[in-house]
Short mmCIF file of C-alpha atoms in Angstrom, two decimals:
data_model
loop_
_atom_site.label_atom_id
_atom_site.label_comp_id
_atom_site.label_asym_id
_atom_site.label_seq_id
_atom_site.Cartn_x
_atom_site.Cartn_y
_atom_site.Cartn_z
CA UNK A 1 3.74 157.17 9.36
CA UNK A 2 4.06 158.91 12.77
CA UNK A 3 5.12 156.75 15.85
CA UNK A 4 1.91 157.67 17.73
CA UNK A 5 -0.08 156.27 14.64
CA UNK A 6 2.11 153.07 14.90
CA UNK A 7 1.17 152.50 18.66
CA UNK A 8 -2.27 151.58 18.15
CA UNK A 9 -3.77 149.26 20.94
CA UNK A 10 -2.99 146.27 19.04
CA UNK A 11 0.52 147.23 18.18
CA UNK A 12 1.26 148.20 21.71
CA UNK A 13 0.15 144.69 22.81
CA UNK A 14 2.18 143.04 20.14
CA UNK A 15 5.23 145.28 21.22
CA UNK A 16 4.84 144.41 24.94
CA UNK A 17 4.49 140.61 24.09
CA UNK A 18 7.83 140.90 21.98
CA UNK A 19 9.57 142.43 24.96
CA UNK A 20 8.21 140.13 27.43
CA UNK A 21 9.33 137.01 25.39
CA UNK A 22 12.78 138.69 24.74
CA UNK A 23 13.19 139.17 28.65
CA UNK A 24 11.81 135.79 29.36
CA UNK A 25 14.42 133.96 26.96
CA UNK A 26 17.42 136.04 28.00
CA UNK A 27 16.78 135.52 31.76
CA UNK A 28 15.80 131.77 31.30
CA UNK A 29 19.02 131.00 29.41
CA UNK A 30 21.12 132.80 31.75
CA UNK A 31 19.55 130.75 34.85
CA UNK A 32 20.19 127.65 32.82
CA UNK A 33 23.87 128.52 32.57
CA UNK A 34 24.11 129.62 36.13
CA UNK A 35 22.34 126.43 37.33
CA UNK A 36 24.79 124.31 35.21
CA UNK A 37 28.06 126.24 35.75
CA UNK A 38 27.34 127.37 39.43
CA UNK A 39 29.17 130.67 38.30
CA UNK A 40 27.78 134.14 38.60
CA UNK A 41 30.51 135.43 36.10
CA UNK A 42 29.39 132.72 33.49
CA UNK A 43 25.72 133.67 33.97
CA UNK A 44 26.52 137.35 33.50
CA UNK A 45 28.46 136.60 30.29
CA UNK A 46 25.77 134.41 28.91
CA UNK A 47 23.17 137.14 29.67
CA UNK A 48 25.06 139.72 27.71
CA UNK A 49 25.66 137.47 25.00
CA UNK A 50 22.12 136.16 24.79
CA UNK A 51 20.63 139.82 25.32
CA UNK A 52 22.76 140.80 22.04
CA UNK A 53 21.89 137.84 19.96
CA UNK A 54 18.06 138.16 20.80
CA UNK A 55 18.00 141.77 20.38
CA UNK A 56 19.25 141.39 16.74
CA UNK A 57 16.44 138.96 16.22
CA UNK A 58 13.92 141.25 17.75
CA UNK A 59 15.01 144.15 15.70
CA UNK A 60 14.48 142.19 12.66
CA UNK A 61 11.00 141.09 13.78
CA UNK A 62 9.93 144.45 14.88
CA UNK A 63 11.29 146.14 11.66
CA UNK A 64 9.11 143.72 9.64
CA UNK A 65 5.98 143.87 11.87
CA UNK A 66 5.69 147.59 12.12
CA UNK A 67 7.21 148.80 8.97
CA UNK A 68 8.42 146.65 6.07
CA UNK A 69 5.50 144.21 6.02
CA UNK A 70 2.41 146.62 6.24
CA UNK A 71 4.36 149.32 3.96
CA UNK A 72 5.95 147.15 1.36
CA UNK A 73 4.92 143.33 1.43
CA UNK A 74 1.11 143.89 1.90
CA UNK A 75 0.84 146.41 -0.99
CA UNK A 76 0.75 143.60 -3.56
CA UNK A 77 3.03 145.13 -6.05
CA UNK A 78 6.15 143.54 -7.42
CA UNK A 79 8.61 146.34 -7.07
CA UNK A 80 7.47 146.80 -3.41
CA UNK A 81 8.11 143.04 -2.69
CA UNK A 82 11.43 143.32 -4.32
CA UNK A 83 12.34 146.24 -2.27
CA UNK A 84 11.08 144.38 0.73
CA UNK A 85 13.25 141.30 0.26
CA UNK A 86 16.27 143.55 -0.50
CA UNK A 87 15.88 145.74 2.61
CA UNK A 88 15.60 142.78 4.74
CA UNK A 89 18.71 141.15 3.25
CA UNK A 90 20.68 144.45 3.68
CA UNK A 91 19.20 144.98 7.38
CA UNK A 92 20.19 141.47 8.34
CA UNK A 93 23.75 141.62 6.93
CA UNK A 94 24.19 145.14 8.38
CA UNK A 95 22.91 143.99 11.90
CA UNK A 96 24.88 140.89 11.95
CA UNK A 97 28.06 142.07 10.22
CA UNK A 98 30.35 141.10 13.23
CA UNK A 99 29.21 137.66 12.93
CA UNK A 100 28.96 137.28 9.16
CA UNK A 101 32.14 139.18 8.51
CA UNK A 102 34.19 137.66 11.28
CA UNK A 103 38.04 137.69 10.34
CA UNK A 104 39.43 134.28 9.52
CA UNK A 105 43.13 135.07 9.36
CA UNK A 106 44.06 133.25 12.40
CA UNK A 107 42.13 130.14 11.33
CA UNK A 108 43.01 129.76 7.75
CA UNK A 109 44.82 126.67 8.34
CA UNK A 110 42.10 124.94 10.01
CA UNK A 111 39.61 123.83 7.34
CA UNK A 112 37.27 122.19 9.68
CA UNK A 113 36.69 125.38 11.85
CA UNK A 114 36.23 127.36 8.79
CA UNK A 115 33.50 124.95 7.57
CA UNK A 116 31.96 125.06 10.79
CA UNK A 117 31.82 128.97 10.79
CA UNK A 118 30.20 128.98 7.26
CA UNK A 119 27.35 126.62 8.60
CA UNK A 120 26.91 128.64 11.71
CA UNK A 121 26.63 131.74 9.42
CA UNK A 122 24.25 129.97 7.19
CA UNK A 123 21.99 128.85 10.16
CA UNK A 124 22.10 132.31 11.59
CA UNK A 125 20.91 133.75 8.27
CA UNK A 126 17.96 131.16 8.38
CA UNK A 127 17.23 132.17 11.87
CA UNK A 128 17.03 135.80 10.91
CA UNK A 129 14.68 134.98 8.04
CA UNK A 130 12.51 132.82 10.30
CA UNK A 131 11.87 136.24 12.25
CA UNK A 132 10.99 137.88 8.74
CA UNK A 133 8.58 135.19 8.14
CA UNK A 134 7.23 135.21 11.54
CA UNK A 135 6.28 138.82 11.32
CA UNK A 136 4.63 138.19 8.11
CA UNK A 137 2.49 135.31 9.63
CA UNK A 138 1.58 137.30 12.67
CA UNK A 139 0.39 140.27 10.18
CA UNK A 140 -1.44 137.68 7.92
CA UNK A 141 -3.46 136.25 10.84
CA UNK A 142 -4.36 139.70 12.10
CA UNK A 143 -5.52 140.65 8.73
CA UNK A 144 -7.44 137.46 8.53
CA UNK A 145 -9.06 138.32 12.18
CA UNK A 146 -9.87 141.81 10.87
CA UNK A 147 -11.58 140.45 7.86
CA UNK A 148 -13.75 138.04 9.88
CA UNK A 149 -14.81 140.83 12.31
CA UNK A 150 -15.71 143.07 9.21
CA UNK A 151 -17.69 140.17 7.62
CA UNK A 152 -19.47 139.80 10.81
CA UNK A 153 -20.20 143.44 11.31
CA UNK A 154 -21.45 143.79 7.50
CA UNK A 155 -23.64 140.71 7.89
CA UNK A 156 -25.07 142.24 11.13
CA UNK A 157 -25.59 145.61 9.25
CA UNK A 158 -27.27 143.77 6.24
CA UNK A 159 -29.47 141.87 8.75
CA UNK A 160 -30.61 145.01 10.61
CA UNK A 161 -31.58 146.74 7.29
CA UNK A 162 -33.24 143.68 6.08
CA UNK A 163 -35.11 143.63 9.27
CA UNK A 164 -36.17 147.31 8.95
CA UNK A 165 -37.24 146.71 5.63
CA UNK A 166 -39.58 143.87 6.44
CA UNK A 167 -40.96 145.75 9.22
CA UNK A 168 -41.71 148.58 7.14
CA UNK A 169 -43.32 146.23 4.61
CA UNK A 170 -45.27 144.70 7.32
CA UNK A 171 -47.18 147.78 8.45
CA UNK A 172 -48.50 148.63 5.16
CA UNK A 173 -49.68 145.11 4.68
CA UNK A 174 -51.58 145.07 8.03
CA UNK A 175 -53.10 148.44 7.08
CA UNK A 176 -54.26 147.18 3.81
CA UNK A 177 -56.01 144.21 5.10
CA UNK A 178 -57.66 146.08 8.01
CA UNK A 179 -59.07 148.81 5.77
CA UNK A 180 -60.61 146.12 3.58
CA UNK A 181 -62.47 145.01 6.49
CA UNK A 182 -63.66 148.48 7.75
CA UNK A 183 -64.62 149.22 3.96
CA UNK A 184 -66.81 146.12 4.22
CA UNK A 185 -68.24 147.33 7.34
CA UNK A 186 -69.09 150.73 6.21
CA UNK A 187 -71.79 149.24 4.06
CA UNK A 188 -73.38 147.45 6.90
CA UNK A 189 -73.05 149.65 9.99
CA UNK A 190 -71.82 153.18 9.64
CA UNK A 191 -71.68 153.94 13.32
CA UNK A 192 -69.83 150.53 13.93
CA UNK A 193 -67.43 151.47 11.31
CA UNK A 194 -66.68 154.85 12.85
CA UNK A 195 -65.80 152.93 16.04
CA UNK A 196 -63.65 150.59 14.14
CA UNK A 197 -61.73 153.57 12.66
CA UNK A 198 -61.07 154.62 16.13
CA UNK A 199 -59.87 151.23 17.05
CA UNK A 200 -57.83 151.18 14.02
CA UNK A 201 -56.23 154.36 15.09
CA UNK A 202 -55.07 152.75 18.32
CA UNK A 203 -53.76 149.99 16.49
CA UNK A 204 -51.77 151.88 14.04
CA UNK A 205 -50.54 154.19 17.02
CA UNK A 206 -49.02 151.01 18.51
CA UNK A 207 -47.82 149.52 15.32
CA UNK A 208 -46.01 152.78 14.21
CA UNK A 209 -44.60 154.07 17.43
CA UNK A 210 -44.93 151.25 20.02
CA UNK A 211 -42.71 148.72 18.17
CA UNK A 212 -39.70 150.98 17.44
CA UNK A 213 -37.66 148.87 19.55
CA UNK A 214 -36.33 145.42 18.64
CA UNK A 215 -38.35 143.82 21.50
CA UNK A 216 -41.45 144.90 23.18
CA UNK A 217 -43.35 143.82 26.34
CA UNK A 218 -45.38 140.74 25.82
CA UNK A 219 -48.55 142.50 27.61
CA UNK A 220 -48.46 145.32 25.10
CA UNK A 221 -48.14 142.80 22.31
CA UNK A 222 -51.12 140.92 23.89
CA UNK A 223 -53.32 143.89 24.00
CA UNK A 224 -52.57 144.61 20.32
CA UNK A 225 -53.48 141.07 19.45
CA UNK A 226 -56.68 141.26 21.32
CA UNK A 227 -57.68 144.53 19.53
CA UNK A 228 -56.80 143.36 16.27
CA UNK A 229 -58.75 140.03 16.66
CA UNK A 230 -61.75 142.22 17.81
CA UNK A 231 -61.45 144.49 14.68
CA UNK A 232 -61.31 141.58 12.41
CA UNK A 233 -64.36 139.92 13.82
CA UNK A 234 -66.44 142.64 13.04
CA UNK A 235 -66.96 141.54 9.35
CA UNK A 236 -67.63 137.94 10.58
CA UNK A 237 -70.96 136.38 10.58
CA UNK A 238 -72.64 134.47 13.34
CA UNK A 239 -71.39 131.22 11.72
CA UNK A 240 -67.61 131.96 12.37
CA UNK A 241 -66.42 130.53 15.72
CA UNK A 242 -63.77 132.96 17.22
CA UNK A 243 -61.88 131.69 20.41
CA UNK A 244 -58.81 133.20 21.94
CA UNK A 245 -57.06 131.78 24.95
CA UNK A 246 -54.15 133.69 26.30
CA UNK A 247 -52.54 131.76 29.29
CA UNK A 248 -49.67 134.14 30.16
CA UNK A 249 -48.57 135.31 33.55
CA UNK A 250 -45.27 137.05 32.62
CA UNK A 251 -46.38 140.29 30.83
CA UNK A 252 -42.92 141.93 31.09
CA UNK A 253 -41.28 139.19 28.88
CA UNK A 254 -39.62 140.78 25.91
CA UNK A 255 -40.56 139.51 22.30
CA UNK A 256 -40.31 140.88 18.67
CA UNK A 257 -43.14 143.08 18.04
CA UNK A 258 -45.90 142.06 15.63
CA UNK A 259 -44.38 138.55 15.22
CA UNK A 260 -47.60 136.90 15.51
CA UNK A 261 -49.51 139.15 13.36
CA UNK A 262 -49.23 137.47 9.94
CA UNK A 263 -50.86 134.12 11.28
CA UNK A 264 -53.65 135.88 12.48
CA UNK A 265 -54.19 137.91 9.54
CA UNK A 266 -54.06 134.66 7.24
CA UNK A 267 -56.49 133.01 9.66
CA UNK A 268 -59.14 135.57 8.99
CA UNK A 269 -58.23 136.04 5.28
CA UNK A 270 -58.26 132.25 4.44
CA UNK A 271 -60.20 130.77 7.39
CA UNK A 272 -63.42 132.67 7.29
CA UNK A 273 -66.39 132.17 4.73
CA UNK A 274 -69.47 134.04 4.55
CA UNK A 275 -71.57 130.96 3.63
CA UNK A 276 -69.95 127.95 5.36
CA UNK A 277 -69.28 127.43 9.10
CA UNK A 278 -65.83 128.73 9.95
CA UNK A 279 -63.58 128.90 12.99
CA UNK A 280 -60.44 130.77 14.02
CA UNK A 281 -58.88 129.70 17.40
CA UNK A 282 -55.86 131.27 18.79
CA UNK A 283 -53.86 130.22 21.66
CA UNK A 284 -50.95 131.96 23.37
CA UNK A 285 -49.41 130.31 26.50
CA UNK A 286 -46.25 129.97 28.29
CA UNK A 287 -44.70 126.31 28.45
CA UNK A 288 -41.64 124.65 29.80
CA UNK A 289 -39.97 125.00 26.46
CA UNK A 290 -40.86 128.74 25.86
CA UNK A 291 -43.62 131.01 24.56
CA UNK A 292 -46.06 128.86 22.45
CA UNK A 293 -48.28 130.46 19.76
CA UNK A 294 -50.98 128.59 18.04
CA UNK A 295 -53.33 129.62 15.42
CA UNK A 296 -56.02 127.15 13.93
CA UNK A 297 -58.60 127.95 11.31
CA UNK A 298 -60.86 126.40 8.85
CA UNK A 299 -59.19 126.24 5.37
CA UNK A 300 -60.67 128.08 2.39
CA UNK A 301 -57.83 128.72 0.13
CA UNK A 302 -57.89 131.85 -2.36
CA UNK A 303 -58.50 130.66 -5.96
CA UNK A 304 -55.59 131.46 -8.37
CA UNK A 305 -57.39 134.89 -9.54
CA UNK A 306 -57.34 136.32 -6.11
CA UNK A 307 -53.84 137.72 -5.44
CA UNK A 308 -54.46 140.24 -2.83
CA UNK A 309 -51.82 140.03 -0.15
CA UNK A 310 -49.75 137.46 -2.33
CA UNK A 311 -48.57 135.87 0.75
CA UNK A 312 -46.38 138.80 1.76
CA UNK A 313 -47.21 138.46 5.53
CA UNK A 314 -46.19 134.69 5.67
CA UNK A 315 -43.02 135.26 3.82
CA UNK A 316 -41.99 138.22 6.08
CA UNK A 317 -43.00 136.19 9.17
CA UNK A 318 -40.56 133.49 8.27
CA UNK A 319 -37.77 136.05 7.45
CA UNK A 320 -38.17 137.85 10.84
CA UNK A 321 -38.21 134.56 12.79
CA UNK A 322 -34.96 133.75 10.85
CA UNK A 323 -33.41 137.05 11.72
CA UNK A 324 -34.64 137.63 15.23
CA UNK A 325 -34.77 133.94 16.56
CA UNK A 326 -32.29 132.22 14.48
CA UNK A 327 -31.79 128.64 16.17
CA UNK A 328 -34.13 129.84 18.96
CA UNK A 329 -37.62 128.96 17.47
CA UNK A 330 -39.63 126.16 16.03
CA UNK A 331 -42.24 126.66 13.31
CA UNK A 332 -44.82 124.03 12.54
CA UNK A 333 -47.67 124.19 9.80
CA UNK A 334 -50.18 121.58 9.50
CA UNK A 335 -52.81 121.57 6.65
CA UNK A 336 -55.48 119.22 5.37
CA UNK A 337 -58.68 119.73 3.37
CA UNK A 338 -60.36 121.63 6.01
CA UNK A 339 -58.16 122.82 8.62
CA UNK A 340 -54.87 124.86 8.68
CA UNK A 341 -52.78 125.39 11.84
CA UNK A 342 -49.62 127.11 12.49
CA UNK A 343 -47.51 126.87 15.86
CA UNK A 344 -44.56 128.91 16.72
CA UNK A 345 -42.45 128.24 19.65
CA UNK A 346 -40.05 130.87 20.91
CA UNK A 347 -37.57 129.23 23.22
CA UNK A 348 -36.02 132.52 24.76
#
């Protein structure tokens, strides 16, 4: 591996930190010697000795951090790990040969000195291997951090892909229900059906081109909702009470596009009867907690043979809310024999 490839941003930071710690230890220890001994010569000698000792430890750490650990230890093969530990032992013995192979001829008659020397050698060997394990630990935590970042990025990509899939599924579902309404209207009033097709064209233009962004202006979304409700009302009889109340002043507020479409669709699909008094009441207003959407309708559930729609819209609504407003929304549904109500509170 070339040096320029080694000096990535993270490796450069690690190198600077190692050098900074090295300089801090050398100067700090020399300052302690000068403060205790009151001698510049003693402090200078201490600095030379400390700089040499810490330089040996730093070389062991850097060799493992930049080369041995990533090239050998992290490869997960036994022969590479064997080479890793062998090279470390050889490097440590070579760098510290003046210490480990210090001549003992002048001290052969002093067993206590010799025993102390062996203890120092063992302690110094342990300290060197601590540098090896430190390099391994640093690399390990960096790998774990990289894996966490990759996992987060992967989850984000999956969420965006799922959101795109849900949105692509939503538009055909919306088109399916609306065309059913126009098909019914054609048999009643052809001219009105033609106008409805023009209105549907405007709705589809917004649904396909005006909602490409993750969030859209609330004013445009409200206009879409009003047009959609108007289009859905065309097939309703006079016994259907349709009320809308939009109490919004901040039209530039950004929200996810078509997020309230599914409850409105379901209200007209399940809440309207041709032979019984029915109602659809829709409310959108700003509150102290956030943006509140409420849709209440008379409840006429489909029988088990009617599988049109199959609940796709409601299921997509739940998934989109979780993906786009996770932890920042409240969804409440109330249902009794005659009334069904859904409330969505967007807290941001």
